Each structure stands twice: as C-alpha cells, then as structure tokens.
mmCIF file of C-alpha atoms and ligand atoms in Angstrom:
data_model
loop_
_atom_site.group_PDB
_atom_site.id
_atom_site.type_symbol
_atom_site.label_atom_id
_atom_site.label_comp_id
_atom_site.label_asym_id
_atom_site.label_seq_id
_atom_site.Cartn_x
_atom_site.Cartn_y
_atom_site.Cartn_z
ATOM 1 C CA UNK A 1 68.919 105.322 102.987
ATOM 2 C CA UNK A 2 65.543 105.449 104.607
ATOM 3 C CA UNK A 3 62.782 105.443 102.123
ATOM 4 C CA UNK A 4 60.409 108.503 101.720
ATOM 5 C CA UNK A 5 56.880 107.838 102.290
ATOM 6 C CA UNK A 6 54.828 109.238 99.452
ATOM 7 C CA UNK A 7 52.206 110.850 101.402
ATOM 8 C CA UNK A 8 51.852 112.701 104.971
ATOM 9 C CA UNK A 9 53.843 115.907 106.139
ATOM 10 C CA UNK A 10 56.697 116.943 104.762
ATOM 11 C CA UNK A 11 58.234 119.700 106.977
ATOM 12 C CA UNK A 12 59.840 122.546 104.554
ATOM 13 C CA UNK A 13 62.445 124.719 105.928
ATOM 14 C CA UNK A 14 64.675 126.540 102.877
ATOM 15 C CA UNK A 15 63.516 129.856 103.942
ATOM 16 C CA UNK A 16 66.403 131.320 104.915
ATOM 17 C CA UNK A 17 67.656 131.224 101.383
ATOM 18 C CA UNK A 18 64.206 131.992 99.822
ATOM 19 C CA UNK A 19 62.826 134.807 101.922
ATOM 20 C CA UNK A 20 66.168 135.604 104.225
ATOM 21 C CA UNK A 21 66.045 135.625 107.991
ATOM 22 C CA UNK A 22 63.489 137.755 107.968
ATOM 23 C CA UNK A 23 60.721 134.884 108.271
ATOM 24 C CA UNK A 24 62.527 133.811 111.448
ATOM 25 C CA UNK A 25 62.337 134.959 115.089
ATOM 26 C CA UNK A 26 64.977 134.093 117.987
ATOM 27 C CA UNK A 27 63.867 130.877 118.404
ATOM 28 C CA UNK A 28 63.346 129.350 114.607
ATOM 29 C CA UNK A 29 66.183 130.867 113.134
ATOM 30 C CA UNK A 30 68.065 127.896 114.205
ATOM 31 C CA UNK A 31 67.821 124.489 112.502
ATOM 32 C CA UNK A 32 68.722 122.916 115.709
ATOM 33 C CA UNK A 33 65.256 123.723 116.433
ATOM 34 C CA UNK A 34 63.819 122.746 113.509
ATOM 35 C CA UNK A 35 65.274 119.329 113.649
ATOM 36 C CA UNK A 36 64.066 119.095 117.282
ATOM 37 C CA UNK A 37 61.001 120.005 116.279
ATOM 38 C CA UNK A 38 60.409 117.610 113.570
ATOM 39 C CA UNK A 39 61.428 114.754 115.837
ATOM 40 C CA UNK A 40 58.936 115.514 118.119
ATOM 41 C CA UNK A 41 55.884 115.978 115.997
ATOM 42 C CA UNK A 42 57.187 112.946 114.017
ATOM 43 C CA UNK A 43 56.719 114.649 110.371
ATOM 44 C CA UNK A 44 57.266 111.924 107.630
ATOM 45 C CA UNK A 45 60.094 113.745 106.298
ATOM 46 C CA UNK A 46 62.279 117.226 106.533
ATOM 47 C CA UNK A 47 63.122 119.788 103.931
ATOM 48 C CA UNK A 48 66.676 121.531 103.811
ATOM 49 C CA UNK A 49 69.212 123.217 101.852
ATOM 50 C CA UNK A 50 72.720 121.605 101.736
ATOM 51 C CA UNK A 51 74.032 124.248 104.648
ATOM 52 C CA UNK A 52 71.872 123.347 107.245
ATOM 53 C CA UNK A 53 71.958 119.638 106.132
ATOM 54 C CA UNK A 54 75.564 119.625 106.780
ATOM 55 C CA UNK A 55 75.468 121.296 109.707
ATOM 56 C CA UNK A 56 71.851 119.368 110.949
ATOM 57 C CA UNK A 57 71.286 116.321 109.660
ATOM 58 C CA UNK A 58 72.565 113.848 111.177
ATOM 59 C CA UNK A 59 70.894 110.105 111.041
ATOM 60 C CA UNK A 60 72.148 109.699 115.429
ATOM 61 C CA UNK A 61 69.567 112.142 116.404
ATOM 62 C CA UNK A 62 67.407 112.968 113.514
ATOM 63 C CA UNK A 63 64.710 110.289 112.975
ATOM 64 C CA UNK A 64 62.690 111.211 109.692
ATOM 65 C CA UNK A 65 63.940 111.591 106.125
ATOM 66 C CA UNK A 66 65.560 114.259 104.138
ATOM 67 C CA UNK A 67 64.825 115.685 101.092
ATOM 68 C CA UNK A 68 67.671 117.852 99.974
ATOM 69 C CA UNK A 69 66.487 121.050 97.893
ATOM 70 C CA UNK A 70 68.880 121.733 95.393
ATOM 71 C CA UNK A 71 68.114 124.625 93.810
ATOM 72 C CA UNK A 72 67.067 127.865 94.909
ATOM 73 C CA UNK A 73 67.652 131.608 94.707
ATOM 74 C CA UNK A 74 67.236 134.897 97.474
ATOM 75 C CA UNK A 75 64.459 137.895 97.512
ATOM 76 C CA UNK A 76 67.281 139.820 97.218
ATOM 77 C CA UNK A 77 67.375 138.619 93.176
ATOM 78 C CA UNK A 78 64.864 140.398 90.652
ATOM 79 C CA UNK A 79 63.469 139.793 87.060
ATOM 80 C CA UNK A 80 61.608 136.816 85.797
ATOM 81 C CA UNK A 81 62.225 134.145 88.228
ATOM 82 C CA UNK A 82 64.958 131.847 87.766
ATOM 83 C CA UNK A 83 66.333 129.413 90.603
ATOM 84 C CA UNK A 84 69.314 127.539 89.652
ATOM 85 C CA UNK A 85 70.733 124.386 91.013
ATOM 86 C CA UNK A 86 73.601 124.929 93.905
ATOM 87 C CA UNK A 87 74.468 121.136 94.538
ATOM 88 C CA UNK A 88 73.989 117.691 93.020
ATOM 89 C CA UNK A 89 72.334 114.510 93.532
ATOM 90 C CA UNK A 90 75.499 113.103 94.833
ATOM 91 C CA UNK A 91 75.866 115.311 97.122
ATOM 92 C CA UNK A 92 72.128 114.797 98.387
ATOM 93 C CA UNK A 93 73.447 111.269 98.555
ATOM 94 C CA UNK A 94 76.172 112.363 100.469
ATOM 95 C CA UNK A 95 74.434 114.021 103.317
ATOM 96 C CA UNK A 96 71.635 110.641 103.890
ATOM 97 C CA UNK A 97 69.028 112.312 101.694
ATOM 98 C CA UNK A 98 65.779 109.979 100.953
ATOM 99 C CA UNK A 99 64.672 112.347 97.760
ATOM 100 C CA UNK A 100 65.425 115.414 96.159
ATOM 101 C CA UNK A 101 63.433 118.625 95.802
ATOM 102 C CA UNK A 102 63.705 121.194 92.590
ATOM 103 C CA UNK A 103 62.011 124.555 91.617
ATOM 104 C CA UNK A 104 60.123 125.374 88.487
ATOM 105 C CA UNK A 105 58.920 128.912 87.668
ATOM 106 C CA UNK A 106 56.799 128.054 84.550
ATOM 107 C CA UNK A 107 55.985 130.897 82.585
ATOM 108 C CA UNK A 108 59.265 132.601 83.326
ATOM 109 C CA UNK A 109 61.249 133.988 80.793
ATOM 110 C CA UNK A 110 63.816 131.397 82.261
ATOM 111 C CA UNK A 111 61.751 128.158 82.422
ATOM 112 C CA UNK A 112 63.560 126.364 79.485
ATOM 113 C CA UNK A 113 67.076 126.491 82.192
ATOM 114 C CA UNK A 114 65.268 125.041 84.500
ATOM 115 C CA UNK A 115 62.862 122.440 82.792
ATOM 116 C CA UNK A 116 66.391 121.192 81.421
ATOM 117 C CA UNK A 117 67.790 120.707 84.690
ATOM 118 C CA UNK A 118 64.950 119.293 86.171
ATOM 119 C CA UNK A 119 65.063 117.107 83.317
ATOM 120 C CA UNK A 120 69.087 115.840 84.605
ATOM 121 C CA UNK A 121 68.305 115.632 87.990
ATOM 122 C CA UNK A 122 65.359 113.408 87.409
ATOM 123 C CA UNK A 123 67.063 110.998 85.390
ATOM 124 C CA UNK A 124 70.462 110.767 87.765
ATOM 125 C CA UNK A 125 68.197 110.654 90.861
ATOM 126 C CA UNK A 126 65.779 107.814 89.894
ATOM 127 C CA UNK A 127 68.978 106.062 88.186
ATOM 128 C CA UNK A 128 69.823 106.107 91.777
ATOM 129 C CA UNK A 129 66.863 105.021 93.806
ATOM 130 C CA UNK A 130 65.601 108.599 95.091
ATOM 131 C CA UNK A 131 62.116 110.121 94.315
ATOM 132 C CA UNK A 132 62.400 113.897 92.757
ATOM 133 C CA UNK A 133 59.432 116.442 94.126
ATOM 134 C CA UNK A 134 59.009 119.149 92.336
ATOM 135 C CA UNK A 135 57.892 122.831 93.366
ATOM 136 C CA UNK A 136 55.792 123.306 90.549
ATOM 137 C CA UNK A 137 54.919 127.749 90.440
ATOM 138 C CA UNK A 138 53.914 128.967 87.626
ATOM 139 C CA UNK A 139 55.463 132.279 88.416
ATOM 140 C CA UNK A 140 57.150 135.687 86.057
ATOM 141 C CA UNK A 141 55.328 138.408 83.990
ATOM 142 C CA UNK A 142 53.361 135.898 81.805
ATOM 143 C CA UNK A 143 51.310 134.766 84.615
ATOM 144 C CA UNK A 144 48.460 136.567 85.536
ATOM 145 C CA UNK A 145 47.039 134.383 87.922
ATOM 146 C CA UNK A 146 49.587 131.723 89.961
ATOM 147 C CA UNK A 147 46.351 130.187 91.802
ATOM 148 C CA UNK A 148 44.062 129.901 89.094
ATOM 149 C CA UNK A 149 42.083 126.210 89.354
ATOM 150 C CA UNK A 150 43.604 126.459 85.317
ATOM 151 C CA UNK A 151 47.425 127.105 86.017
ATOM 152 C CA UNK A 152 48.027 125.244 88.971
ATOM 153 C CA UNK A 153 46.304 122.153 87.605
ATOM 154 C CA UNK A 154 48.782 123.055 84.178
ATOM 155 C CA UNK A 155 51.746 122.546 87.133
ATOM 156 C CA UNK A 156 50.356 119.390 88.137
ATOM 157 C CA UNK A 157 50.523 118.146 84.674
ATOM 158 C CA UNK A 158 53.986 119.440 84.184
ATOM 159 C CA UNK A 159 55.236 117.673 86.844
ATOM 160 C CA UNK A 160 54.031 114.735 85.941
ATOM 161 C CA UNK A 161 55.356 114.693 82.451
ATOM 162 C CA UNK A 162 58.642 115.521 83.718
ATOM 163 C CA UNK A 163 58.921 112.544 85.733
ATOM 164 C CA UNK A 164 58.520 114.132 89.112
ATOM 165 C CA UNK A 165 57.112 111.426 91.866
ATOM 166 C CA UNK A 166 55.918 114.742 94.245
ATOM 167 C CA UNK A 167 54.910 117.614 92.980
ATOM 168 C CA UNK A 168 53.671 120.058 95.209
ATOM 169 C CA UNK A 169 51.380 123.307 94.638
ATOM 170 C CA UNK A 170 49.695 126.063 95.534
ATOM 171 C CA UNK A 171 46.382 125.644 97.051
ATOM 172 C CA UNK A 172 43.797 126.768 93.868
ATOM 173 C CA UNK A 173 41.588 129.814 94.374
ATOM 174 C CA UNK A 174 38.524 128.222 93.167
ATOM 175 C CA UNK A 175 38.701 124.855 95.044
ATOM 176 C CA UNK A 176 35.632 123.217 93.641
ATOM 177 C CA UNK A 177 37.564 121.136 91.192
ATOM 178 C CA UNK A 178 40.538 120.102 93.498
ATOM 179 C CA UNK A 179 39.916 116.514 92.245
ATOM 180 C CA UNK A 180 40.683 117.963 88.167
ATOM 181 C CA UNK A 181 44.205 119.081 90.366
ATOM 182 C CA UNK A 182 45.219 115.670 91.167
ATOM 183 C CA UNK A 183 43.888 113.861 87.611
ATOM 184 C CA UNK A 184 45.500 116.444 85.928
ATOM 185 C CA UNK A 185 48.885 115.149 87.846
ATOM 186 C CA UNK A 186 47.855 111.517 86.797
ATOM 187 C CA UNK A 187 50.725 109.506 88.474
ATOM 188 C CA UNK A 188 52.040 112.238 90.266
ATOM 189 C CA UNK A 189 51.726 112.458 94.097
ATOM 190 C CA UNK A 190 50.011 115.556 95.015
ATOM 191 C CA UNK A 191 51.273 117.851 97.809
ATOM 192 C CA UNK A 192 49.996 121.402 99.215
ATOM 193 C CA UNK A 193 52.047 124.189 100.124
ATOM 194 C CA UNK A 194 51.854 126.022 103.025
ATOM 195 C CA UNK A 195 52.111 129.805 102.267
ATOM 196 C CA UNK A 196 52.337 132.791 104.228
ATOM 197 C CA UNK A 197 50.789 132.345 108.285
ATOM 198 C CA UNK A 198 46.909 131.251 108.291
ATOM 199 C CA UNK A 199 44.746 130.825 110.999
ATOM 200 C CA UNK A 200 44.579 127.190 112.026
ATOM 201 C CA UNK A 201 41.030 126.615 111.147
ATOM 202 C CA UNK A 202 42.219 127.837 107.420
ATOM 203 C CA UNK A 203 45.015 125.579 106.826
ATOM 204 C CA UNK A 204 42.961 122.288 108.444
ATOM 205 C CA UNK A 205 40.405 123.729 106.084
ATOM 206 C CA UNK A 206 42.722 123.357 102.868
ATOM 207 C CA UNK A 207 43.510 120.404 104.209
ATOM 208 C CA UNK A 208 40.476 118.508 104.268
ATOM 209 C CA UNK A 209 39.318 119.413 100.930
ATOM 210 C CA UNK A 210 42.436 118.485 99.601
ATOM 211 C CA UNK A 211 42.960 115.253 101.030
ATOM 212 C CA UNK A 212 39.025 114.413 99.824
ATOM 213 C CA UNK A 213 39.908 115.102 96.737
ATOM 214 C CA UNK A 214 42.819 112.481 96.780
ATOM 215 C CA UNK A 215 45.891 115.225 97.681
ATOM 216 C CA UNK A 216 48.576 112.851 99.570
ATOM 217 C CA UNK A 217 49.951 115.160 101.413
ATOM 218 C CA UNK A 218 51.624 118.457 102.936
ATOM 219 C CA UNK A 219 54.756 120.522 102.567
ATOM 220 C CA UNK A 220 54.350 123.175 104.863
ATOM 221 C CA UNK A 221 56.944 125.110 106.839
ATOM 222 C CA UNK A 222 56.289 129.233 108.007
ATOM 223 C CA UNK A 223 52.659 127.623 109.383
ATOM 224 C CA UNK A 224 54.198 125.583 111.436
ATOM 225 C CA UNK A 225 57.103 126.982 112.864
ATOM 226 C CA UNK A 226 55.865 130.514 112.710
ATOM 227 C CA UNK A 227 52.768 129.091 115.075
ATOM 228 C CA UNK A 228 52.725 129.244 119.420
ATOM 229 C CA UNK A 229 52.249 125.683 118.918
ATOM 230 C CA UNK A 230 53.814 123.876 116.098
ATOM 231 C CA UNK A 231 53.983 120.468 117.534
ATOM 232 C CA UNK A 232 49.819 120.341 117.516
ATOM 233 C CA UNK A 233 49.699 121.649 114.465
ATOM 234 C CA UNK A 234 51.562 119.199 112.880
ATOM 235 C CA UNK A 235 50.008 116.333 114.443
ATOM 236 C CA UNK A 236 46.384 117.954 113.793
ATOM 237 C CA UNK A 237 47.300 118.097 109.855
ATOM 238 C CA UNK A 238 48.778 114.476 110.345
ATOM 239 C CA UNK A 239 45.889 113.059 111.726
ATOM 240 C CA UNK A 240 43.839 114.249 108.980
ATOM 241 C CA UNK A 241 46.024 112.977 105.818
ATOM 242 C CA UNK A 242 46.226 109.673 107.634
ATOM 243 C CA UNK A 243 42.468 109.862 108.709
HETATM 244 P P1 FBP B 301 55.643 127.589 103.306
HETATM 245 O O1 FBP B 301 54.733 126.511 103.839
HETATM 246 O O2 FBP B 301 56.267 128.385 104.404
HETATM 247 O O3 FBP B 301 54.956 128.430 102.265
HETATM 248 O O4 FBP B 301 56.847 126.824 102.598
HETATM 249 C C1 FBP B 301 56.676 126.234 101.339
HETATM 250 C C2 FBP B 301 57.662 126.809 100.353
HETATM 251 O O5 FBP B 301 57.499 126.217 99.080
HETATM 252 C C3 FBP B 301 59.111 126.689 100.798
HETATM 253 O O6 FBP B 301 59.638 125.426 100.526
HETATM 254 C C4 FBP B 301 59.736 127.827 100.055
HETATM 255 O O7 FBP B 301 60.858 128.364 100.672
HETATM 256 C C5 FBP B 301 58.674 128.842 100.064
HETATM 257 O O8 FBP B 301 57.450 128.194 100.185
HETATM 258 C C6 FBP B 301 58.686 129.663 98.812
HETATM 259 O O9 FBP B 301 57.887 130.761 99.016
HETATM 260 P P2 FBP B 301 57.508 131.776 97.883
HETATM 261 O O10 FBP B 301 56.143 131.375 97.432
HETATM 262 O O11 FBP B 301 57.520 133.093 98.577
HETATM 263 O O12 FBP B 301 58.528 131.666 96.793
#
C-alpha cells in the first residue's frame, strides 16, 4: 500500500454521486480521464467512490494514491443532510486504497448516525495502517452560516477529536483568522475544498492565505477538471503548497 502524503493536492472526484452527471461535460464524465489526468499533473493522491475505483484504479497505470470515499448520498435526496456509508474499510483495502475519506453534516438532524460511524471507521482504519480524512460541513436547518470563521473552525475541532488525520473544509468567509482554523484542528492536517468553478486568480488566492496560515493542503476537484487547463492548474496550486 503506498503511503498518503499528509499534505499537497488531493484530486477529488465523487461528483457523480454527489451532484449527478450534471457537473460533467463529454470529456470529464469519464474516470478514464480523470485518472489520466491525475497522472499527468502528478497530484499526491486521487479521490473516488468504490465504482469508479473498481472500474479505474488500477496500481499498472495509475501512479498516485487512493483514498476511497465511503460514504455519500445524491442531490436527488432531501431533508437534513445525512450521507451514509456504502462500503467498508476492507473493501478500501481491497481496491489498493492509501486512506479513507467520510462525510459529516454537523448540525444535521442526523449527525449522531454519522459521528457514530465515523467513530467505527476510524478505529478499524487506523487498526489497519490507513489515515481517515474527514469532510467536515457543518450543514442542515440549524446552520445559519456553513462558512462562518466560527463554524468551520468548530469542524476543524471536530475532526480532530474524532480522530481524523485530514480534515478538510470550507474556505472561511472572513479569512483574517485562518491561522485560529488550523489551531482549532490542533493535530489535525488541514485541507481546503474546492467549491463551485472560480477564476484562477481566486482559488491561488485561497491558496496562499491558507497555506501561510499553516493549511497542508488541497482537495479540489470541479476547479480543476471543470478548467481549459487542468494540468496547470494543478501544478500552479502544487507549486505553492510545496513553495
Ligand atoms: P470540489 O472541489 O469540486 O468542491 O470538490 C470537493 C467536494 O468536497 C467533493 O469531494 C464533493 O463531491 C463535493 O465537494 C461536495 O459538494 P457540496 O458542497 O455541493 O456537497
């Protein structure tokens, strides 16, 4: 099992479950691409769901790590947020995966499911040698405001008392206190999400200021392989988490 680097660019592609194909055109809606992709910009590890990992990942041709998501739900779904787990850790182990990824919706009318199975899969995963991220969104009726400097430095902390070794988040509205973010997630790597398309200047913006204020890393996916020319992007963000 290749080892997952705890900082860098972590290429996310569970979309198709998440938002449908809808986020796709001709071109990205196949993994093959993806994969291709990913080998080419070099990304420090890839994101999937157990389909396209089965069908996709396979250690002759792909060189980075995966992290196998294993829980998720559609936009087809409504109500308070709830994303349940679909496979196991075994199976992650199964199909070559490096770590394993997990949704939390805290706030949600559902979040005591899902801090529970977080809670499982952290223990069976680091019983086994693999690193648990966490996609910590504060997310349902309760929440008034999912980028608040307040409630996404509440997810860091989460994630860190659950054990999570990644936890990645929403980039704050008010970014003045970024560094509050990452103390906040003590010994808990940091990671930004991507969100919906931004201009490149915006997301290398993000970047910056998070990585100054001690963020390891990036989990990005539509604003890359939405953009004309993902390969540059991702070496652009790259170069400045490892700058
Ligand atoms: P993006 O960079 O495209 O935002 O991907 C990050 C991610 O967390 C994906 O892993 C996930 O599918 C998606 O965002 C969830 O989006 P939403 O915020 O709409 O639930």
């Amino acid at each position: 099992m290749e080892k997952l680097p705890l900082s860098g660019v972590f290429l996310a592609y569970d979309h198709g479950l998440e938002h449908g194909p809808t986020d796709f055109n001709e071109v990205n809606v196949s993994p093959k691409y993806i994969i291709d992709l990913a080998n080419k910009a070099e990304v420090d590890a890839i994101i999937l769901l157990k389909g396209s990992a089965i069908h996709y990942y396979n250690k002759k041709n792909v060189n980075m790590p995966l992290i196998l998501k294993l829980n998720g739900k559609t936009r087809l779904y409504e109500g308070e947020p709830f994303s349940t787990q679909n496979t196991s850790v075994e199976e992650a182990v199964k199909l070559g995966a490096s770590a394993v990824g997990y949704t939390v919706y805290w706030g949600s009318k559902y979040e005591k499911y899902m801090l529970r199975e977080f809670g499982k899969i952290e223990e069976k995963a680091h019983s086994l040698g693999l690193p648990v991220i966490m996609w910590s969104y504060p997310r349902g009726k309760n929440i008034q405001d999912d980028e608040s400097l307040e409630i996404v430095s509440y997810a860091a902390r989460a994630a860190f008392e659950m054990g999570a070794d990644i936890v990645k988040l929403k980039y704050p509205d008010d970014d003045s206190k970024l560094d509050w973010v990452v103390k906040s997630a003590d010994k808990t790597k940091v990671f930004l999400a991507g969100g919906k398309k931004l201009d490149s200047e915006n997301i290398e913006q993000h970047v910056k200021k998070a990585i100054d204020a001690g963020f390891s890393g990036m989990a990005i996916g539509r604003n890359i392989w939405q953009s004309d020319n993902p390969v540059e992007r991702i070496r652009e963000i790259k170069s400045i988490i490892k700058g």
